[in-house]
Coordinates of C-alpha atoms in Angstrom, one line a residue:
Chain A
X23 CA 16.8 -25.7 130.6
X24 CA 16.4 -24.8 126.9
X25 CA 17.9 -21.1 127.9
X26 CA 20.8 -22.7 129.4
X27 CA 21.1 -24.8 126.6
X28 CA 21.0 -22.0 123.9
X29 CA 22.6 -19.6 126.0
X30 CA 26.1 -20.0 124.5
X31 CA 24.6 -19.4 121.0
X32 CA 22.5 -16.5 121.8
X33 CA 26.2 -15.1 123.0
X34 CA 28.1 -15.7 120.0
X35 CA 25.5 -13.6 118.1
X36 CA 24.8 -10.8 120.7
X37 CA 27.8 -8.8 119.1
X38 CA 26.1 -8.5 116.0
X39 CA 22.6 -7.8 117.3
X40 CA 23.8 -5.0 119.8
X41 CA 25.8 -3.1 117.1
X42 CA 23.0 -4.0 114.5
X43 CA 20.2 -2.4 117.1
X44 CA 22.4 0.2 118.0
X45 CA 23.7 1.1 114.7
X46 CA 20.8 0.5 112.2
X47 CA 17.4 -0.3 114.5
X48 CA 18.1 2.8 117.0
X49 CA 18.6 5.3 113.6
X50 CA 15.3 3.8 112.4
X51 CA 13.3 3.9 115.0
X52 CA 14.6 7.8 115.5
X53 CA 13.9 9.2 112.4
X54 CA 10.3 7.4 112.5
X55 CA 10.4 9.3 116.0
X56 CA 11.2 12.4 114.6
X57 CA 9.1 12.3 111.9
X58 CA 5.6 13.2 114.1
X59 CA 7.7 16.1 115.5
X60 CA 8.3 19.6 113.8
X61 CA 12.7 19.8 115.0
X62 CA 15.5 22.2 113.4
X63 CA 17.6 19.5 114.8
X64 CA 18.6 21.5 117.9
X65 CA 15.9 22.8 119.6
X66 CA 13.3 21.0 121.3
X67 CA 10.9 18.8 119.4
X68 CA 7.2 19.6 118.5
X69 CA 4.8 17.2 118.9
X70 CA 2.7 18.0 115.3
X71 CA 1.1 14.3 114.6
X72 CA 1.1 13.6 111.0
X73 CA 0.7 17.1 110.1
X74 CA 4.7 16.3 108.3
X75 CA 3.4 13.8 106.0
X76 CA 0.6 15.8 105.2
X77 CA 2.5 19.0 104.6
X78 CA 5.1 16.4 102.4
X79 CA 2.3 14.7 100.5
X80 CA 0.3 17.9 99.5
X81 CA 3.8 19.7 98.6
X82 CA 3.9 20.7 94.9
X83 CA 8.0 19.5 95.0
X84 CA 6.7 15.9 96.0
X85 CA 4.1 15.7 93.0
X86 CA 6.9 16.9 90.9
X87 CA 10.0 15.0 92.4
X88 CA 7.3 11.8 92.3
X89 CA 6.6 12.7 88.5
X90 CA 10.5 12.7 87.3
X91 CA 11.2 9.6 89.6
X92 CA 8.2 7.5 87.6
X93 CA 9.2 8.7 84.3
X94 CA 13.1 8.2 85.1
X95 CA 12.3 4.5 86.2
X96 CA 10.1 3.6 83.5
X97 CA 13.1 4.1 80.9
X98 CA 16.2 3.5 83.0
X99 CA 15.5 0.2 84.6
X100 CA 14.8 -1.7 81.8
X101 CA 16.9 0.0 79.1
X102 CA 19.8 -0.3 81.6
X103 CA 19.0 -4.0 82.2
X104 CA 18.8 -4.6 77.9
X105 CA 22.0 -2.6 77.5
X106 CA 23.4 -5.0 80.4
X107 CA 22.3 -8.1 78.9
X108 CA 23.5 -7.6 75.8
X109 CA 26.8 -6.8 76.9
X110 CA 26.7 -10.0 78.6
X111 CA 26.1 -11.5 75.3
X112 CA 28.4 -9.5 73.8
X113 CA 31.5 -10.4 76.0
X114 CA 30.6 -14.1 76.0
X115 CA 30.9 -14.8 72.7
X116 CA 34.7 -13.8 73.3
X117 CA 37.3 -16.2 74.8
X118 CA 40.7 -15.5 76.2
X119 CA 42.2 -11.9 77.1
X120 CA 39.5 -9.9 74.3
X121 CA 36.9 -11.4 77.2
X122 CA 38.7 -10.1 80.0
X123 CA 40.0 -6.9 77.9
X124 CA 36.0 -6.0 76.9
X125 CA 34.9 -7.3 80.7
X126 CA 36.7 -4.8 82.4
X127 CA 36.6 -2.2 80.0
X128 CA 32.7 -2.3 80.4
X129 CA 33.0 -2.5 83.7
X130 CA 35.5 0.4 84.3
X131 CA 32.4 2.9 84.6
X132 CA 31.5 1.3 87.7
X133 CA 34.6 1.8 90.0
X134 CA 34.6 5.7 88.8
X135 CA 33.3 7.2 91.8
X136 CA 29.8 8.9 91.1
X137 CA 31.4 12.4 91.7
X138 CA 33.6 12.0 89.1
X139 CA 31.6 10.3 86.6
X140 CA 29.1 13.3 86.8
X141 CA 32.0 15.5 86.5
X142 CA 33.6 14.4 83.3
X143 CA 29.8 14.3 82.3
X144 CA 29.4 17.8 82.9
X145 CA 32.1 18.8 81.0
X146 CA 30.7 16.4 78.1
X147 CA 27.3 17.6 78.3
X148 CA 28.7 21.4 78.2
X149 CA 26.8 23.9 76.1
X150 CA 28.7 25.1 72.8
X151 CA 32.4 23.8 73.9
X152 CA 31.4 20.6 75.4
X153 CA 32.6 17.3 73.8
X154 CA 29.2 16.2 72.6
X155 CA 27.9 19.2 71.1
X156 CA 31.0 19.7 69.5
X157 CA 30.6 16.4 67.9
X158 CA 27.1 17.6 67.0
X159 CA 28.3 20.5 65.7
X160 CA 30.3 18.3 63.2
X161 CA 27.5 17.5 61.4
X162 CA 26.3 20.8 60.9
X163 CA 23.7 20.5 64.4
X164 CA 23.0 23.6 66.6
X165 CA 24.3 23.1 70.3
X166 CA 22.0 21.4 72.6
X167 CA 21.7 22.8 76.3
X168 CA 21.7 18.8 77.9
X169 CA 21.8 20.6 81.9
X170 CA 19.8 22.4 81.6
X171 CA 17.1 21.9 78.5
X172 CA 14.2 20.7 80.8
X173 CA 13.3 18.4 77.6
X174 CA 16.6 17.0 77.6
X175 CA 17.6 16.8 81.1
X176 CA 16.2 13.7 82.4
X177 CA 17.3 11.8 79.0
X178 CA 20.8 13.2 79.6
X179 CA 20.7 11.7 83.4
X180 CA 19.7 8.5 82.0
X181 CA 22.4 8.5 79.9
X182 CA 24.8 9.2 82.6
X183 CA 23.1 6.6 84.9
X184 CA 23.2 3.6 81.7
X185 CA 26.7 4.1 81.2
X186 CA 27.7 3.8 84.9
X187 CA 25.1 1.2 86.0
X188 CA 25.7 -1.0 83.0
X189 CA 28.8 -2.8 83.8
X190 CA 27.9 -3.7 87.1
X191 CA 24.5 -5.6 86.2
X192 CA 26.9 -7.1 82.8
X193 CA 28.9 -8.7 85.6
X194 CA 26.1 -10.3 87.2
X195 CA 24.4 -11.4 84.1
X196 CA 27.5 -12.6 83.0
X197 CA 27.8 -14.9 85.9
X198 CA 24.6 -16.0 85.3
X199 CA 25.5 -16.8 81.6
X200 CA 28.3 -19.3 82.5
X201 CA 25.6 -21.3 84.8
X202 CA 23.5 -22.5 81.8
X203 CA 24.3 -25.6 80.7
X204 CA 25.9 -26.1 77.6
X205 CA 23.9 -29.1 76.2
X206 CA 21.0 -26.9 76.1
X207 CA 22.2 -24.7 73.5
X208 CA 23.7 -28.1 71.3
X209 CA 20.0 -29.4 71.8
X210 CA 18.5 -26.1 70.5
X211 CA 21.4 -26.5 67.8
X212 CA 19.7 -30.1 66.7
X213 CA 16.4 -28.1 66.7
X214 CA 17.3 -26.0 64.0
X215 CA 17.6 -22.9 66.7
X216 CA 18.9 -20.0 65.6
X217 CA 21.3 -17.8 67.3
X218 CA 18.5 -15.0 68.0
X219 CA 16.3 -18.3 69.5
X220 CA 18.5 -19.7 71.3
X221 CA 18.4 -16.1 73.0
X222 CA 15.3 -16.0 73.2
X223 CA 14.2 -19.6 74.3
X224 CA 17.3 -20.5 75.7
X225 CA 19.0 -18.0 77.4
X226 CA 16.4 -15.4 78.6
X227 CA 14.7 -17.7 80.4
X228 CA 17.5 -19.7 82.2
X229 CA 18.3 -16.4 83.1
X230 CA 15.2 -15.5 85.4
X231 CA 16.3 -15.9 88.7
X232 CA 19.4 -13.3 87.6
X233 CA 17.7 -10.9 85.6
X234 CA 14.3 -10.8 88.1
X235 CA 17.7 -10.0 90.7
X236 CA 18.8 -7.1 88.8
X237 CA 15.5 -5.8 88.1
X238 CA 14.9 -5.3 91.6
X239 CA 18.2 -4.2 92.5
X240 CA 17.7 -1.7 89.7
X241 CA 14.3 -0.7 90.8
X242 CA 15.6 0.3 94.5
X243 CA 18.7 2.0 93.2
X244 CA 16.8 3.7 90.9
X245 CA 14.0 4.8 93.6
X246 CA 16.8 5.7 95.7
X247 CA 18.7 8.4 92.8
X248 CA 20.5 10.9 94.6
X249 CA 24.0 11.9 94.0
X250 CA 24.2 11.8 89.8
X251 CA 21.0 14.4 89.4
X252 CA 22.6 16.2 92.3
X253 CA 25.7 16.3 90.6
X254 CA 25.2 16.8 87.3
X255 CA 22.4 19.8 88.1
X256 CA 25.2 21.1 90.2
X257 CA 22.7 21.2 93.4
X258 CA 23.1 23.0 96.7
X259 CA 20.9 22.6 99.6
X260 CA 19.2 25.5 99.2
X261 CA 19.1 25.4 95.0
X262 CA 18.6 21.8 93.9
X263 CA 17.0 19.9 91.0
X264 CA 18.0 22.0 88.3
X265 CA 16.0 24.4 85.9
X266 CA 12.5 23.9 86.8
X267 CA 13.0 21.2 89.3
X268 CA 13.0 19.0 85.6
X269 CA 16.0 17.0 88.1
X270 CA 14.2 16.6 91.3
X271 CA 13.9 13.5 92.7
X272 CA 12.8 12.3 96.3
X273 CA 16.3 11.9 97.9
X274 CA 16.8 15.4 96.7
X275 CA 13.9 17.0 98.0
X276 CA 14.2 15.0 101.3
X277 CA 18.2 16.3 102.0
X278 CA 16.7 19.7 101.1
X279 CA 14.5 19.7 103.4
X280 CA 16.7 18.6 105.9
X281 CA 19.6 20.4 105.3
X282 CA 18.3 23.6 103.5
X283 CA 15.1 24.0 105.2
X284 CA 16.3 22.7 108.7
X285 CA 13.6 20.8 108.9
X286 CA 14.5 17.4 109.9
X287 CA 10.8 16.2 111.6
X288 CA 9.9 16.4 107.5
X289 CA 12.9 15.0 105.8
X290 CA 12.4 12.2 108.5
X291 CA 8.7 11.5 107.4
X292 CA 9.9 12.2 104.0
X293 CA 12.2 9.2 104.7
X294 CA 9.5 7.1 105.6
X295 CA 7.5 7.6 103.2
X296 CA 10.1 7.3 100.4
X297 CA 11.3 3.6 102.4
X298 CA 7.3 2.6 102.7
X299 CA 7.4 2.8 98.8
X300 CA 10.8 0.8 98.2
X301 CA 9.3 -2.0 100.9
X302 CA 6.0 -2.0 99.2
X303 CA 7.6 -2.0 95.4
X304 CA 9.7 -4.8 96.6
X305 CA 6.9 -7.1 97.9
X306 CA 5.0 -6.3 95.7
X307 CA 7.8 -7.4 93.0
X308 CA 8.4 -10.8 95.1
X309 CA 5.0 -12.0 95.5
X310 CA 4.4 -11.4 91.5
X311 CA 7.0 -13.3 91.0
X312 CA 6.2 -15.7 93.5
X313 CA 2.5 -16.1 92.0
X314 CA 3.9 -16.3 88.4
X315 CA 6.3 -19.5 89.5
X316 CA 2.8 -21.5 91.4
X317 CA 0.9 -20.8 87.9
Chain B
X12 CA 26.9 -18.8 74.8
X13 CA 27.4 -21.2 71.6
X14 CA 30.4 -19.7 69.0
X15 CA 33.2 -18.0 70.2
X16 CA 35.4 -15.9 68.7
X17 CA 38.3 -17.0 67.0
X18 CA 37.0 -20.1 66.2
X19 CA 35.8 -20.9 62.5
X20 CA 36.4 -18.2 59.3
X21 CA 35.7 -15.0 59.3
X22 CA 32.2 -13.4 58.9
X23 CA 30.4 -10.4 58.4
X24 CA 28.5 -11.3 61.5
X25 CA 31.7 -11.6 63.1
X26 CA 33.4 -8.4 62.2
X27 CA 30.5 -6.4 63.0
X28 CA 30.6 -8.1 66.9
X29 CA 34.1 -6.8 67.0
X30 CA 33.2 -3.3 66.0
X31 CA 30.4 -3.1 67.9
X32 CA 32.5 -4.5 71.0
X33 CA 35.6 -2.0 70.4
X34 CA 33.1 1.4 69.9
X35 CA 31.4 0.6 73.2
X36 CA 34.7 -0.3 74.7
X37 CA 35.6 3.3 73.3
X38 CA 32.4 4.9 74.8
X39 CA 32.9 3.1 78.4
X40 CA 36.8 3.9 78.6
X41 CA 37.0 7.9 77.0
X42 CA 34.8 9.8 79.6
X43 CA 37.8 7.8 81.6
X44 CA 40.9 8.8 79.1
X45 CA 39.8 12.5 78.7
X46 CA 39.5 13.5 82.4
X47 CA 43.5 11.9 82.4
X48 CA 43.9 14.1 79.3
X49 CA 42.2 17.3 81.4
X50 CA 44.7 16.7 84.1
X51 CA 47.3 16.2 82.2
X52 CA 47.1 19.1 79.9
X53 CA 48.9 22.8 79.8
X54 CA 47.5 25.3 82.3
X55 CA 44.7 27.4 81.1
X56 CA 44.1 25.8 78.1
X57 CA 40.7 25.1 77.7
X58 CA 40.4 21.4 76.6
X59 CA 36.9 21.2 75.0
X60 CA 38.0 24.0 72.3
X61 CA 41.4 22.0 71.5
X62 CA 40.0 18.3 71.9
X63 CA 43.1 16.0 71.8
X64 CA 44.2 12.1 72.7
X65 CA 46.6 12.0 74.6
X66 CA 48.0 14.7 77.8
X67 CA 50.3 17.3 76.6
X68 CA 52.3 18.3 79.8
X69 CA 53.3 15.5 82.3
X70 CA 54.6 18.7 84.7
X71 CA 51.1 20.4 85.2
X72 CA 49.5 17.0 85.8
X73 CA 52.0 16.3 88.2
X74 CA 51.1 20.1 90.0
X75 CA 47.5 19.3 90.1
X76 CA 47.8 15.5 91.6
X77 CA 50.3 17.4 94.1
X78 CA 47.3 20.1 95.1
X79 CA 45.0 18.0 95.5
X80 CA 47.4 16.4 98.0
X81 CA 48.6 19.5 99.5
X82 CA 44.7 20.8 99.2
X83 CA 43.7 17.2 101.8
X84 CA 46.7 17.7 104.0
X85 CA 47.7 14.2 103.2
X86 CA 51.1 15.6 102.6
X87 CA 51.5 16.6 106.3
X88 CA 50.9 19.6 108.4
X89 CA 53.1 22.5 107.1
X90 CA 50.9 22.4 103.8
X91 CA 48.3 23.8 106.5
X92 CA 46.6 27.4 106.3
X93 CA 48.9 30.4 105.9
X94 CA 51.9 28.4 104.2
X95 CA 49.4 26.8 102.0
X96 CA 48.7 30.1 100.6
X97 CA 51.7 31.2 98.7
X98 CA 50.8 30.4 95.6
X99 CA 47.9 32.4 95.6
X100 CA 49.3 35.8 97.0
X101 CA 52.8 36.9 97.2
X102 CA 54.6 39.2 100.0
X103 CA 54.0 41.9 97.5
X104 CA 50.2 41.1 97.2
X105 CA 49.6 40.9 100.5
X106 CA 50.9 44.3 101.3
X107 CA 48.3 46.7 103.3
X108 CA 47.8 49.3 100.2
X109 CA 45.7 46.9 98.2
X110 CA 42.5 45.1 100.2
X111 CA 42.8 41.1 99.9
X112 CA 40.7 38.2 100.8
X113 CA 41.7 35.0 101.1
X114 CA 39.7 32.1 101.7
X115 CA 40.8 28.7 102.5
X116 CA 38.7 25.4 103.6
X117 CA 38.8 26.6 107.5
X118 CA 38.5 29.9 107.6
X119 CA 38.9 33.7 105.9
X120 CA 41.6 35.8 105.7
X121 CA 41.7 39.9 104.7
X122 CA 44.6 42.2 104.6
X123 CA 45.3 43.9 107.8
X124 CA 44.0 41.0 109.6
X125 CA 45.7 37.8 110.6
X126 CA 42.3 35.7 110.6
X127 CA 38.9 37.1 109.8
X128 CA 37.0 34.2 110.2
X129 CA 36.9 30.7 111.1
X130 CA 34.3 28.1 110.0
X131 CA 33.6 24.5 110.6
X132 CA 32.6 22.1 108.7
X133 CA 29.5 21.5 109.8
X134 CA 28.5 25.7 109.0
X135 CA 29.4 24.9 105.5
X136 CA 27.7 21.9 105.0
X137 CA 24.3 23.7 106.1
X138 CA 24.9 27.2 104.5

């Protein structure tokens, strides 16, 4: 009876869930397959248990691709979420077409696709001729190696990553900004508020649910780096990271080992792993926030 | 948030937003402007020694936006392979007294031979 009843319903979204299971569960459940076998990709798999993840885990290119990701998330996710917010700021204290004009300006960065970003990058970054140490070598400063000084590298990514990443989360933030009520800021006003507390008591947080949405949005993009070290390191599959792997992240080392090493049994448990530590980030992220709201 | 711009006198406070506002608008936009400038610009000349604002030869922009065309094939089928090619080597270069080597995106081609090698996509991607 209740079958019947529901039947029609169950029909309407069987499209979705066949293409869904056949086009996003079936890939999953594969590669978590694959990743307890040792496979070139065309020969027959070997049965080798966890001996993948344990080979991954106790790999020196893990502990250093693990390193650089820590390190690279620690400054990028929150100094790309500041730079963000203060664009916001900055843009919405303009009115008119100088709103729009600076709105899409900031955001221009975004559309560039990330090829091309780190391309125009690489020839910024270049050593003696490149745009920025020519502009250091205006003030009488020695040319900097950004590509490949290991002590500059990851700052140099960052700075890539910033520019590009900033005028998408402005947007957002910026939507968020145009939510909050007016009357709040007049009654902060009355209060004797200044512009820095109304920021600050005001704004910041009537812009939780936003920013704790970009923080974690940041957090998985950033755990998830790929094609701008790749890029700007001018990887191959068999040479990537960049002078003394100072540009190896876990994407990286998980496409080499697919695609360099032909081993796809460990870039699949390499996969895993690396997804088991975005879902466990995540939750981790919700419930704080989750326990933070209750208190 | 509160005061907009254009409203009330003007400020120190507000003069510094607007320069602030136009030197990051200047930072987001030029990577932009100077890879237009690098496609844009004469042949061979190297554009971080001579750093300029604004593209010095409509013509060779034009050539290397009609390439990358030619390059993708979205310009049709006789653009393929061998007819593709005659930029790169003249009937006087590819006579049989001096070795050449040609390689395109499909495949390799040396003098005394019509095609050396083929290669797919999926050979290159891997090695």
């Amino acid at each position: 009876m209740s079958l019947r009843r529901h039947l029609p319903h169950y029909l309407m979204i069987a499209p979705f869930m066949i293409l869904f299971a056949a086009f996003f569960l079936y890939p999953i459940l594969s590669g978590l397959y694959y990743s307890f076998f040792d496979w070139n990709g065309v020969g027959t798999p070997n049965y080798v248990g966890l001996a993948n993840y344990q080979h991954i885990v106790g790999s020196r290119d893990f502990s250093r691709a693990m390193i650089n990701l820590v390190q690279y998330i620690i400054i990028t996710v929150p100094l790309g979420i500041l730079v963000a917010l203060a664009l916001a700021l900055l843009v919405d204290s303009f009115t008119g077409r100088w709103a729009n004009f600076f709105r899409n300006a900031y955001f221009m960065p975004v559309v560039l696709p990330a090829f091309l970003a780190a391309t125009i990058w690489r020839w910024i970054y270049a050593p003696n001729f490149g745009l920025l140490n020519m502009i250091l070598g205006w003030f009488g400063m020695r040319s900097i190696n950004f590509l490949n000084d290991t002590g500059m590298m990851l700052y140099a990514l960052i700075a890539v990553d910033v520019w590009v990443s900033a005028g998408f989360n402005m947007v957002i933030i910026l939507a968020g900004l145009k939510n909050i009520p007016v009357e709040l800021y007049e009654a902060a006003r009355l209060d004797g508020a200044s512009k820095w507390q109304q920021i600050v008591y005001v704004t910041i947080p009537m812009l939780g649910p936003v920013l704790f949405f970009v923080f974690t949005y940041g957090l998985i993009s950033a755990m998830q780096v790929f094609d701008k070290p790749w890029l700007l390191t001018g990887s191959s599959f068999t040479s990537y990271g960049g002078r003394r792997h100072a540009l190896l992240f876990p994407v990286m080392d998980m496409m080499g080992r697919a695609f360099g090493g032909v081993k796809f049994g460990e870039a699949a448990a390499y996969g895993f792993i690396l997804t088991l530590t975005i879902v466990a980030v995540t939750a981790l992220m919700f419930a704080l926030r989750a326990w933070r709201e209750r208190k | 948030m509160s005061q907009k711009a254009g409203a009330g006198p003007i400020s120190v406070w507000k003069i510094l937003k607007w320069i602030v506002a136009l030197t990051i608008a200047a930072i987001a936009i030029f990577p932009i402007w100077w890879m237009i400038n690098v496609v844009f610009a004469l042949p061979g000349e190297p554009v971080s020694l001579n750093p300029r604002l604004w593209p010095t030869s409509l013509s060779a922009g034009i050539a290397n936006i009609h390439m990358i065309f030619a390059q993708t094939e979205f310009l049709g089928r006789e653009e393929r392979s061998g007819r593709s090619m005659r930029p790169l080597l003249s009937p006087h270069e590819r006579n049989d007294r001096q070795p050449w080597l040609a390689i395109t995106s499909r495949s390799a081609f040396a003098s005394g031979s019509k095609l050396v090698y083929r290669y797919s996509s999926e050979r290159t991607m891997f090695y």
